[in-house]
One Martini backbone bead per residue (centre of mass of N, CA, C, O) as a GRO file, in nm:
protein
  321
    1MET     BB    1   4.394  -0.314  16.678
    2SER     BB    2   4.587  -0.094  16.575
    3ALA     BB    3   4.414   0.114  16.538
    4SER     BB    4   4.341   0.157  16.847
    5LEU     BB    5   4.588   0.200  16.899
    6PHE     BB    6   4.691   0.479  16.773
    7HIS     BB    7   4.429   0.664  16.896
    8ARG     BB    8   4.531   0.531  17.177
    9PHE     BB    9   4.850   0.715  17.217
   10ARG     BB   10   4.854   0.929  17.051
   11ARG     BB   11   4.860   1.175  17.250
   12PRO     BB   12   5.074   1.129  17.391
   13ALA     BB   13   5.295   1.132  17.140
   14LEU     BB   14   5.224   1.445  17.105
   15ARG     BB   15   5.347   1.535  17.383
   16LEU     BB   16   5.591   1.441  17.387
   17ALA     BB   17   5.751   1.587  17.123
   18VAL     BB   18   5.670   1.860  17.245
   19LEU     BB   19   5.876   1.814  17.510
   20VAL     BB   20   6.111   1.701  17.351
   21GLY     BB   21   6.150   1.990  17.213
   22VAL     BB   22   6.105   2.167  17.448
   23MET     BB   23   6.421   2.098  17.536
   24PHE     BB   24   6.598   2.112  17.266
   25LEU     BB   25   6.554   2.481  17.286
   26GLN     BB   26   6.617   2.596  17.532
   27GLY     BB   27   6.940   2.639  17.402
   28CYS     BB   28   6.831   2.805  17.151
   29ARG     BB   29   6.963   3.090  17.008
   30LEU     BB   30   6.870   3.404  16.786
   31ALA     BB   31   7.154   3.631  16.826
   32LEU     BB   32   6.904   3.882  16.649
   33PHE     BB   33   6.698   3.860  16.967
   34ASP     BB   34   7.036   3.893  17.089
   35PRO     BB   35   7.229   4.122  17.197
   36LYS     BB   36   7.520   4.342  17.281
   37GLY     BB   37   7.438   4.612  17.107
   38ASP     BB   38   7.361   4.934  16.983
   39ILE     BB   39   7.305   4.802  16.663
   40GLY     BB   40   7.183   4.539  16.714
   41ASN     BB   41   6.900   4.676  16.901
   42GLN     BB   42   6.807   4.828  16.644
   43GLU     BB   43   6.793   4.629  16.440
   44ARG     BB   44   6.563   4.474  16.606
   45HIS     BB   45   6.368   4.671  16.595
   46LEU     BB   46   6.336   4.697  16.285
   47ILE     BB   47   6.233   4.373  16.262
   48LEU     BB   48   5.963   4.392  16.461
   49LEU     BB   49   5.849   4.620  16.318
   50SER     BB   50   5.809   4.507  16.074
   51THR     BB   51   5.681   4.240  16.082
   52GLY     BB   52   5.429   4.413  16.242
   53LEU     BB   53   5.346   4.587  15.979
   54MET     BB   54   5.350   4.257  15.789
   55LEU     BB   55   5.068   4.157  15.989
   56LEU     BB   56   4.848   4.392  15.934
   57VAL     BB   57   4.797   4.190  15.726
   58VAL     BB   58   4.905   3.853  15.786
   59ILE     BB   59   4.651   3.798  15.935
   60PRO     BB   60   4.360   3.855  15.815
   61VAL     BB   61   4.390   3.706  15.612
   62ILE     BB   62   4.386   3.434  15.710
   63ALA     BB   63   4.125   3.460  15.852
   64LEU     BB   64   3.953   3.487  15.632
   65THR     BB   65   3.998   3.246  15.465
   66LEU     BB   66   3.908   3.079  15.710
   67TYR     BB   67   3.633   3.165  15.765
   68PHE     BB   68   3.563   3.126  15.423
   69PHE     BB   69   3.533   2.850  15.435
   70TRP     BB   70   3.390   2.807  15.623
   71ARG     BB   71   3.084   2.960  15.563
   72TYR     BB   72   3.162   2.865  15.241
   73ARG     BB   73   3.049   2.583  15.262
   74ALA     BB   74   2.857   2.353  15.149
   75THR     BB   75   2.679   2.246  15.392
   76ASN     BB   76   2.616   2.567  15.415
   77THR     BB   77   2.248   2.692  15.390
   78GLU     BB   78   2.293   2.978  15.515
   79ALA     BB   79   2.479   3.105  15.277
   80THR     BB   80   2.525   3.347  15.074
   81TYR     BB   81   2.390   3.339  14.741
   82ALA     BB   82   2.558   3.536  14.495
   83PRO     BB   83   2.639   3.493  14.131
   84GLU     BB   84   2.663   3.799  14.042
   85TRP     BB   85   2.894   3.873  14.205
   86SER     BB   86   3.171   4.144  14.162
   87HIS     BB   87   3.154   4.410  14.312
   88SER     BB   88   3.314   4.645  14.516
   89THR     BB   89   3.441   4.943  14.691
   90ALA     BB   90   3.510   4.857  14.974
   91ILE     BB   91   3.677   4.677  14.965
   92GLU     BB   92   3.903   4.821  14.794
   93VAL     BB   93   3.989   5.029  14.988
   94VAL     BB   94   4.116   4.833  15.217
   95VAL     BB   95   4.295   4.668  15.082
   96TRP     BB   96   4.468   4.910  14.908
   97THR     BB   97   4.506   5.138  15.160
   98ILE     BB   98   4.649   4.962  15.368
   99PRO     BB   99   4.931   4.841  15.192
  100CYS     BB  100   4.979   5.163  15.124
  101VAL     BB  101   5.050   5.237  15.438
  102ILE     BB  102   5.243   5.090  15.499
  103VAL     BB  103   5.384   5.060  15.297
  104ALA     BB  104   5.527   5.401  15.368
  105VAL     BB  105   5.624   5.341  15.635
  106LEU     BB  106   5.849   5.160  15.543
  107ALA     BB  107   6.025   5.383  15.424
  108VAL     BB  108   6.037   5.588  15.605
  109LEU     BB  109   6.189   5.372  15.808
  110ILE     BB  110   6.416   5.243  15.678
  111TRP     BB  111   6.534   5.529  15.561
  112ARG     BB  112   6.632   5.585  15.851
  113SER     BB  113   6.792   5.305  15.915
  114THR     BB  114   7.008   5.371  15.628
  115HIS     BB  115   7.147   5.641  15.821
  116ASP     BB  116   7.184   5.505  16.116
  117LEU     BB  117   7.352   5.205  15.991
  118ASP     BB  118   7.553   5.310  15.889
  119PRO     BB  119   7.879   5.161  15.880
  120TYR     BB  120   8.048   5.382  15.857
  121LYS     BB  121   7.969   5.514  16.087
  122ALA     BB  122   7.995   5.681  16.385
  123LEU     BB  123   8.020   5.617  16.745
  124ALA     BB  124   7.857   5.775  16.971
  125SER     BB  125   8.146   5.858  17.198
  126GLU     BB  126   8.374   5.928  17.449
  127ARG     BB  127   8.546   5.685  17.337
  128ALA     BB  128   8.750   5.629  17.189
  129PRO     BB  129   8.805   5.423  16.904
  130LEU     BB  130   8.923   5.050  16.801
  131LYS     BB  131   9.157   4.989  16.568
  132VAL     BB  132   9.083   4.718  16.316
  133GLU     BB  133   9.233   4.498  16.092
  134VAL     BB  134   9.046   4.254  15.827
  135VAL     BB  135   9.170   4.000  15.724
  136ALA     BB  136   9.038   3.747  15.437
  137LEU     BB  137   9.063   3.431  15.416
  138ASN     BB  138   9.227   3.068  15.332
  139TRP     BB  139   9.001   2.978  15.624
  140LYS     BB  140   9.044   3.309  15.749
  141TRP     BB  141   9.121   3.509  16.057
  142LEU     BB  142   9.283   3.890  16.032
  143PHE     BB  143   9.373   4.056  16.338
  144ILE     BB  144   9.482   4.353  16.324
  145TYR     BB  145   9.639   4.608  16.477
  146PRO     BB  146   9.801   4.923  16.499
  147ASP     BB  147   9.814   5.071  16.785
  148TYR     BB  148   9.977   4.784  16.904
  149GLY     BB  149  10.132   4.598  16.736
  150VAL     BB  150   9.898   4.380  16.714
  151ALA     BB  151   9.785   4.025  16.591
  152THR     BB  152   9.523   3.833  16.537
  153VAL     BB  153   9.397   3.423  16.481
  154ASN     BB  154   8.999   3.376  16.536
  155GLU     BB  155   9.085   3.638  16.794
  156LEU     BB  156   8.876   3.926  16.877
  157VAL     BB  157   8.954   4.102  17.110
  158VAL     BB  158   8.761   4.352  17.296
  159PRO     BB  159   8.611   4.637  17.459
  160ALA     BB  160   8.373   4.761  17.654
  161ARG     BB  161   8.187   5.006  17.599
  162THR     BB  162   8.357   5.063  17.276
  163PRO     BB  163   8.434   5.151  16.947
  164ILE     BB  164   8.435   5.001  16.697
  165GLU     BB  165   8.651   5.004  16.420
  166PHE     BB  166   8.642   4.862  16.110
  167HIS     BB  167   8.805   4.731  15.833
  168LEU     BB  168   8.838   4.561  15.515
  169THR     BB  169   8.951   4.269  15.369
  170ALA     BB  170   9.087   4.079  15.140
  171ASP     BB  171   9.304   3.856  14.951
  172SER     BB  172   9.116   3.693  14.861
  173LEU     BB  173   8.861   3.559  14.848
  174MET     BB  174   8.528   3.707  14.901
  175ASN     BB  175   8.361   3.810  15.215
  176SER     BB  176   8.116   3.824  15.530
  177PHE     BB  177   8.172   4.007  15.856
  178PHE     BB  178   7.988   3.863  16.129
  179ILE     BB  179   7.861   3.952  16.448
  180PRO     BB  180   7.544   3.884  16.545
  181ARG     BB  181   7.542   4.021  16.892
  182LEU     BB  182   7.679   4.317  16.722
  183GLY     BB  183   7.562   4.328  16.423
  184SER     BB  184   7.684   4.417  16.099
  185GLN     BB  185   7.716   4.329  15.794
  186VAL     BB  186   8.012   4.299  15.593
  187TYR     BB  187   8.210   4.291  15.297
  188ALA     BB  188   8.495   4.121  15.148
  189MET     BB  189   8.767   4.231  14.945
  190ALA     BB  190   8.955   4.216  14.688
  191GLY     BB  191   9.147   4.581  14.686
  192MET     BB  192   8.963   4.659  14.933
  193GLU     BB  193   8.760   4.829  15.148
  194THR     BB  194   8.589   4.881  15.431
  195ARG     BB  195   8.374   4.917  15.722
  196LEU     BB  196   8.276   4.932  16.083
  197HIS     BB  197   8.073   4.985  16.313
  198LEU     BB  198   8.031   4.881  16.675
  199ILE     BB  199   7.934   4.730  17.019
  200ALA     BB  200   7.994   4.550  17.351
  201ASP     BB  201   7.772   4.621  17.626
  202ASP     BB  202   7.965   4.347  17.734
  203VAL     BB  203   8.086   4.046  17.845
  204GLY     BB  204   8.210   3.899  17.633
  205THR     BB  205   8.092   3.582  17.409
  206TYR     BB  206   8.120   3.619  17.059
  207ALA     BB  207   8.013   3.494  16.768
  208GLY     BB  208   8.207   3.448  16.501
  209ARG     BB  209   8.153   3.485  16.066
  210SER     BB  210   8.099   3.333  15.765
  211SER     BB  211   7.846   3.438  15.526
  212ALA     BB  212   7.996   3.342  15.268
  213TYR     BB  213   8.065   3.154  15.045
  214SER     BB  214   8.415   3.015  14.970
  215GLY     BB  215   8.432   2.732  15.004
  216SER     BB  216   8.498   2.483  15.152
  217GLY     BB  217   8.636   2.626  15.447
  218PHE     BB  218   8.390   2.821  15.571
  219SER     BB  219   8.267   2.611  15.808
  220GLY     BB  220   8.540   2.714  15.999
  221MET     BB  221   8.487   3.053  15.951
  222ARG     BB  222   8.562   3.135  16.321
  223PHE     BB  223   8.507   3.377  16.580
  224ASP     BB  224   8.597   3.506  16.892
  225THR     BB  225   8.488   3.802  17.017
  226ILE     BB  226   8.589   3.942  17.335
  227ALA     BB  227   8.515   4.071  17.569
  228VAL     BB  228   8.637   4.354  17.824
  229SER     BB  229   8.788   4.495  17.972
  230GLU     BB  230   8.975   4.739  18.021
  231ALA     BB  231   9.238   4.634  18.246
  232ASP     BB  232   9.209   4.376  18.048
  233PHE     BB  233   9.306   4.448  17.789
  234ALA     BB  234   9.577   4.604  17.880
  235ASP     BB  235   9.671   4.265  17.993
  236TRP     BB  236   9.659   4.179  17.645
  237ILE     BB  237   9.854   4.386  17.497
  238ARG     BB  238  10.072   4.285  17.682
  239ARG     BB  239  10.112   3.976  17.671
  240THR     BB  240  10.123   3.970  17.358
  241ARG     BB  241  10.403   4.127  17.331
  242THR     BB  242  10.490   3.952  17.504
  243SER     BB  243  10.505   3.604  17.428
  244SER     BB  244  10.490   3.655  17.063
  245PRO     BB  245  10.531   3.660  16.778
  246ALA     BB  246  10.597   3.747  16.454
  247LEU     BB  247  10.477   3.918  16.197
  248ASP     BB  248  10.588   3.857  15.860
  249ALA     BB  249  10.624   3.799  15.565
  250ASP     BB  250  10.656   3.509  15.625
  251GLY     BB  251  10.404   3.445  15.792
  252TYR     BB  252  10.191   3.579  15.587
  253HIS     BB  253  10.222   3.383  15.356
  254ALA     BB  254  10.143   3.134  15.560
  255LEU     BB  255   9.859   3.200  15.585
  256THR     BB  256   9.775   3.245  15.326
  257ALA     BB  257   9.757   2.924  15.319
  258PRO     BB  258   9.504   2.748  15.320
  259SER     BB  259   9.280   2.646  15.557
  260GLU     BB  260   9.104   2.443  15.810
  261HIS     BB  261   9.018   2.561  16.151
  262GLU     BB  262   9.203   2.733  16.253
  263PRO     BB  263   9.350   2.856  16.511
  264ALA     BB  264   9.414   3.023  16.745
  265ARG     BB  265   9.657   3.371  16.764
  266LYS     BB  266   9.897   3.516  16.793
  267PHE     BB  267  10.120   3.845  16.719
  268GLY     BB  268  10.375   4.064  16.923
  269SER     BB  269  10.393   4.185  16.612
  270VAL     BB  270  10.422   4.405  16.286
  271ALA     BB  271  10.395   4.490  16.007
  272PRO     BB  272  10.388   4.814  15.894
  273GLY     BB  273  10.127   4.825  15.657
  274LEU     BB  274  10.023   4.567  15.558
  275PHE     BB  275   9.739   4.633  15.444
  276GLU     BB  276   9.777   4.858  15.277
  277HIS     BB  277   9.891   4.596  15.116
  278VAL     BB  278   9.675   4.401  15.056
  279VAL     BB  279   9.518   4.590  14.914
  280ASP     BB  280   9.712   4.720  14.661
  281GLN     BB  281   9.825   4.468  14.531
  282TYR     BB  282   9.571   4.513  14.325
  283MET     BB  283   9.744   4.765  14.201
  284PRO     BB  284   9.873   4.970  14.008
  285LYS     BB  285  10.095   5.140  13.946
  286PRO     BB  286  10.187   5.416  13.874
  287ILE     BB  287  10.420   5.340  13.684
  288GLY     BB  288  10.441   5.099  13.418
  289GLY     BB  289  10.186   4.907  13.476
  290GLU     BB  290  10.246   4.744  13.699
  291VAL     BB  291  10.182   4.473  13.904
  292CYS     BB  292  10.153   4.418  14.242
  293GLY     BB  293  10.224   4.177  14.448
  294PRO     BB  294  10.279   4.001  14.739
  295SER     BB  295  10.565   3.987  14.730
  296ASP     BB  296  10.641   4.279  14.659
  297SER     BB  297  10.440   4.439  14.878
  298VAL     BB  298  10.537   4.295  15.188
  299ALA     BB  299  10.864   4.276  15.126
  300ARG     BB  300  10.847   4.631  15.181
  301THR     BB  301  10.859   4.568  15.418
  302PRO     BB  302  10.932   4.524  15.752
  303SER     BB  303  10.940   4.287  15.981
  304VAL     BB  304  10.895   4.459  16.242
  305LEU     BB  305  10.884   4.606  16.512
  306ALA     BB  306  10.990   4.844  16.701
  307PRO     BB  307  11.064   4.871  17.026
  308SER     BB  308  10.995   5.117  17.047
  309HIS     BB  309  10.800   5.115  16.983
  310THR     BB  310  10.563   4.885  17.098
  311ASP     BB  311  10.632   5.031  17.353
  312ALA     BB  312  10.491   5.381  17.341
  313LEU     BB  313  10.215   5.204  17.299
  314PRO     BB  314   9.931   5.274  17.389
  315LEU     BB  315   9.672   5.099  17.560
  316MET     BB  316   9.411   5.364  17.637
  317SER     BB  317   9.506   5.567  17.384
  318PRO     BB  318   9.472   5.588  17.091
  319ALA     BB  319   9.610   5.743  16.804
  320LYS     BB  320   9.526   5.965  16.587
  321ASP     BB  321   9.502   6.051  16.280
   0.00000   0.00000   0.00000
């Protein structure tokens, strides 16, 4: 009785399971295949093209394997029986030539794309890039806007359709900075500065994260990348300057304390040269060989930006180096 019931309801149950699975997957979006920036679009094209080239080998192999299983099954008495067969030049040519051609095409493709998608390569645009200095902390992200004298924690606000020039470092553990829908990921390492150029083509909010495990708080190292219009970005800079506290040496040292799931916050002014001091804190001094510690390096910076300096900063035309 139980066996008959199983066979009776097997197909409806399978259909229901498939339907429920499809309903749940409606909310899932693969970020890498839904890019919102030029770099992300190029990387999606590279992934799809490379996958397609490799499937030129994989799909025929799978199809032929299934065909051979069926063709030369024990019950098929009409299949050719050739126990002495051991070699075919034609098969060898096909088996080796096609993969070699695909590997050669992939080699040229990867070589070109590696140079075109170099994270240090500036993006061509009529607009001047927005410079953002990124510091990976335990376990949060600090974003400094040096041309505007403001900073944020776990929130990145950028103007859409404007290139973003990231300068990245870490205060302690190595991390990997990644905004999947905008493009490449780059490591942030203590005592080193890496760079990344991205752009958001459309206004919207895009998830950012750390993609390298760095301890117990790793899962909470997430931030929103908010791409806004040029006017909204200028207004955001103005409001941040006037309504947010300063990030001085003491405030930065408080940020370096490990914390998990840190809420987003803003700073209306930043100690000048803070990013450079974070990078240089592990470097030896030129004279005497004494190592410069974190508290010593940051303490030498002024506590806040002078009001006259911040007021003079342009909103959408940052000064070029």
